Amino acid sequence: MAAAVEIPLLTPYKMGKFNLSHRIVLAPLTRQRSYGNVPQPHAILYYSQRTTKGGLLIAEATVVSDTARGYRDTPGIWTKEQVEAWKPIVKAVHDKGGVFFCQIWHGGRVSNTSFQPNGQAPVSSTDRGIPPQTQHDGTVAEYSTPRRSRTEEIPQIVDDFRLAARHAIEAGFDGVEIHGAHGYLLEQFMKDSVNDRTDEYGGSLANRCRFPLEVASAVVDEIGADRVGIRLSPFADYMESFDSDPEALGHYMVESLNGLGILYVHMVEPRMSIVDGRRQIPHRLSGMRKAFKGTFIAAGGYDREEGNKVMEEGYTDLVAYGRPFLANPDLPKRFELNAPLNKYDRFTFYTSDPVVGYTDYPSLDSTA
Ligand SMILES: Cc1cc2nc3c(=O)[nH]c(=O)nc-3n(C[C@H](O)[C@H](O)[C@H](O)COP(=O)(O)O)c2cc1C
């Protein structure tokens, strides 16, 4: 195909044992349409619309246990019912030739007692809470004061991730992405603005990274390093979670993950900077990309042009697209043709409707 040769994003790439036909990845996108934490049949259409033969998809953040929850109607993967409910969704992606990873997640203190079993306090690295946050729709999210996990409880949480990874494989997923980004539990340990522990999980950088690395190690032991990726956002400050030295944190993590031989690292770019009226990628992930031995995925604010540019420069192996893929189920096709994109509607990102704002974004075929 002539177009594929000219467009860096549309060149093939071998990620471990997976033969990807292009470099455009579906970023994990929480959609809050998994009623009662059980994946629903409408997700079959949603994910299959976004599947291409040889394309990599990362499923929305999926909670590893009942204490991991912090939002309404996010899918889980700790019960048999949830595993069974994922199966037809994963099958639909595989039937179209896609490669499908499940993002496994613990929210930690980004929660409140109403989501917790017996109304208990959410668990975290700390007992300091998050002030209420105004959402994009104007509503205010309230978070409960968390409970600092006892040192001896941590192996249980590590085990929840291990079991979630096992369940993901049982459901048919090709692998898992450990959610180590955006202020959730793993970051609550990694980042020094949050972690105020005095045990072996707090203090030094090595101590703060101990818990995420134990999670990664347990998941690798359970399902094999060739099926494990991790998402990290050292530069982000979501949910009051930031680090005084993000470069050092990112470096320490990728060097340590090299030792585990994991398949990929998925890095979120620093918040966007607009130069000359459009977003420019500041290339702050370069050092981490050079240090990491596996596949590197970059995400955050990319468009077609910027994605092709970083691909040509060898800045990353793959680019994950969030909002553009949410609104354009046939994003790789549109990039191939340089076709205009549908605009996303942020007001339906997290609404419950099984169709509106979910599976009703048109593809080029349907608008032709
Ligand atoms: C509706 C929505 C849901 C998201 N859910 C998740 C998620 O479940 N896990 C995650 O790691 N990031 C999540 N993100 C972040 C995206 O994966 C992505 O990093 C972000 O949208 C920036 O990329 P973009 O500029 O291509 O949209 C979400 C973003 C949006 C807009």
PDB file of C-alpha atoms and ligand atoms in Angstrom, residues 26-31 46 58-62 74 103 105 136 177-182 184 231 238 266-269 272 279 299-303 319-326 344 346 348-350, ligand 1:
ATOM      1  CA  LEU A  26      -5.990   3.114  21.373  1.00  0.00           C
ATOM      2  CA  ALA A  27      -5.150   4.775  24.715  1.00  0.00           C
ATOM      3  CA  PRO A  28      -6.984   3.512  27.809  1.00  0.00           C
ATOM      4  CA  LEU A  29     -10.236   5.471  28.160  1.00  0.00           C
ATOM      5  CA  THR A  30     -12.561   5.201  31.131  1.00  0.00           C
ATOM      6  CA  ARG A  31     -16.144   5.418  29.879  1.00  0.00           C
ATOM      7  CA  TYR A  46     -17.343   0.128  20.999  1.00  0.00           C
ATOM      8  CA  ILE A  58      -5.588  -0.819  25.566  1.00  0.00           C
ATOM      9  CA  ALA A  59      -8.828  -1.311  27.446  1.00  0.00           C
ATOM     10  CA  GLU A  60     -10.134   1.261  29.886  1.00  0.00           C
ATOM     11  CA  ALA A  61      -8.815   1.200  33.446  1.00  0.00           C
ATOM     12  CA  THR A  62     -10.201  -1.936  35.095  1.00  0.00           C
ATOM     13  CA  THR A  74     -15.909   1.280  35.869  1.00  0.00           C
ATOM     14  CA  GLN A 103      -5.265  -1.808  31.948  1.00  0.00           C
ATOM     15  CA  TRP A 105      -5.980  -0.322  38.174  1.00  0.00           C
ATOM     16  CA  HIS A 136     -15.372  19.412  33.523  1.00  0.00           C
ATOM     17  CA  GLU A 177      -0.949  -2.689  31.255  1.00  0.00           C
ATOM     18  CA  ILE A 178      -0.344  -1.833  34.914  1.00  0.00           C
ATOM     19  CA  HIS A 179      -1.845   1.587  35.630  1.00  0.00           C
ATOM     20  CA  GLY A 180       1.017   3.459  37.243  1.00  0.00           C
ATOM     21  CA  ALA A 181      -0.109   6.932  36.161  1.00  0.00           C
ATOM     22  CA  HIS A 182      -2.402   9.873  36.926  1.00  0.00           C
ATOM     23  CA  TYR A 184      -3.808   6.604  41.444  1.00  0.00           C
ATOM     24  CA  ARG A 231       1.780   3.237  32.157  1.00  0.00           C
ATOM     25  CA  TYR A 238      -3.305  14.878  38.654  1.00  0.00           C
ATOM     26  CA  HIS A 266       3.679   3.726  28.100  1.00  0.00           C
ATOM     27  CA  MET A 267       4.626   7.287  29.086  1.00  0.00           C
ATOM     28  CA  VAL A 268       2.301  10.230  29.342  1.00  0.00           C
ATOM     29  CA  GLU A 269       3.781  13.488  28.097  1.00  0.00           C
ATOM     30  CA  MET A 272       0.729  20.274  26.664  1.00  0.00           C
ATOM     31  CA  ARG A 279       0.741  21.827  20.485  1.00  0.00           C
ATOM     32  CA  ALA A 299       0.754   9.606  24.701  1.00  0.00           C
ATOM     33  CA  GLY A 300      -0.807  12.948  25.378  1.00  0.00           C
ATOM     34  CA  GLY A 301      -1.931  15.613  22.941  1.00  0.00           C
ATOM     35  CA  TYR A 302      -0.737  14.009  19.721  1.00  0.00           C
ATOM     36  CA  ASP A 303      -2.299  14.696  16.362  1.00  0.00           C
ATOM     37  CA  VAL A 319       1.826   6.671  19.821  1.00  0.00           C
ATOM     38  CA  ALA A 320      -1.357   6.234  21.858  1.00  0.00           C
ATOM     39  CA  TYR A 321      -4.325   8.421  21.024  1.00  0.00           C
ATOM     40  CA  GLY A 322      -7.075   9.087  23.544  1.00  0.00           C
ATOM     41  CA  ARG A 323      -9.656  11.708  22.653  1.00  0.00           C
ATOM     42  CA  PRO A 324      -9.072  11.525  18.885  1.00  0.00           C
ATOM     43  CA  PHE A 325      -9.666   7.754  18.953  1.00  0.00           C
ATOM     44  CA  LEU A 326     -12.670   8.136  21.237  1.00  0.00           C
ATOM     45  CA  TYR A 344     -15.052  14.830  20.623  1.00  0.00           C
ATOM     46  CA  ARG A 346     -16.438  15.971  26.503  1.00  0.00           C
ATOM     47  CA  THR A 348     -20.557  12.452  27.035  1.00  0.00           C
ATOM     48  CA  PHE A 349     -17.156  11.054  28.035  1.00  0.00           C
ATOM     49  CA  TYR A 350     -18.497   9.598  31.263  1.00  0.00           C
TER      50      TYR A 350
HETATM   51  C1  LIG B   1     -12.569  10.181  28.693  1.00  0.00           C
HETATM   52  C2  LIG B   1     -11.169   9.870  29.116  1.00  0.00           C
HETATM   53  C3  LIG B   1     -10.933   8.748  29.884  1.00  0.00           C
HETATM   54  C4  LIG B   1      -9.625   8.400  30.241  1.00  0.00           C
HETATM   55  N1  LIG B   1      -9.402   7.251  30.946  1.00  0.00           N
HETATM   56  C5  LIG B   1      -8.140   6.830  31.192  1.00  0.00           C
HETATM   57  C6  LIG B   1      -7.900   5.561  31.776  1.00  0.00           C
HETATM   58  O1  LIG B   1      -8.825   4.783  32.057  1.00  0.00           O
HETATM   59  N2  LIG B   1      -6.618   5.221  32.016  1.00  0.00           N
HETATM   60  C7  LIG B   1      -5.563   6.046  31.700  1.00  0.00           C
HETATM   61  O2  LIG B   1      -4.404   5.678  31.943  1.00  0.00           O
HETATM   62  N3  LIG B   1      -5.776   7.234  31.104  1.00  0.00           N
HETATM   63  C8  LIG B   1      -7.023   7.623  30.824  1.00  0.00           C
HETATM   64  N4  LIG B   1      -7.227   8.805  30.161  1.00  0.00           N
HETATM   65  C9  LIG B   1      -6.077   9.532  29.591  1.00  0.00           C
HETATM   66  C10 LIG B   1      -5.880   9.094  28.133  1.00  0.00           C
HETATM   67  O3  LIG B   1      -5.486   7.738  28.046  1.00  0.00           O
HETATM   68  C11 LIG B   1      -4.814   9.958  27.424  1.00  0.00           C
HETATM   69  O4  LIG B   1      -3.577   9.812  28.063  1.00  0.00           O
HETATM   70  C12 LIG B   1      -5.216  11.424  27.409  1.00  0.00           C
HETATM   71  O5  LIG B   1      -6.539  11.575  26.900  1.00  0.00           O
HETATM   72  C13 LIG B   1      -4.267  12.278  26.576  1.00  0.00           C
HETATM   73  O6  LIG B   1      -4.209  11.791  25.247  1.00  0.00           O
HETATM   74  P1  LIG B   1      -5.017  12.524  24.039  1.00  0.00           P
HETATM   75  O7  LIG B   1      -4.504  13.931  23.987  1.00  0.00           O
HETATM   76  O8  LIG B   1      -4.659  11.698  22.835  1.00  0.00           O
HETATM   77  O9  LIG B   1      -6.474  12.471  24.387  1.00  0.00           O
HETATM   78  C14 LIG B   1      -8.531   9.204  29.836  1.00  0.00           C
HETATM   79  C15 LIG B   1      -8.794  10.364  29.088  1.00  0.00           C
HETATM   80  C16 LIG B   1     -10.072  10.690  28.719  1.00  0.00           C
HETATM   81  C17 LIG B   1     -10.303  11.912  27.859  1.00  0.00           C
END
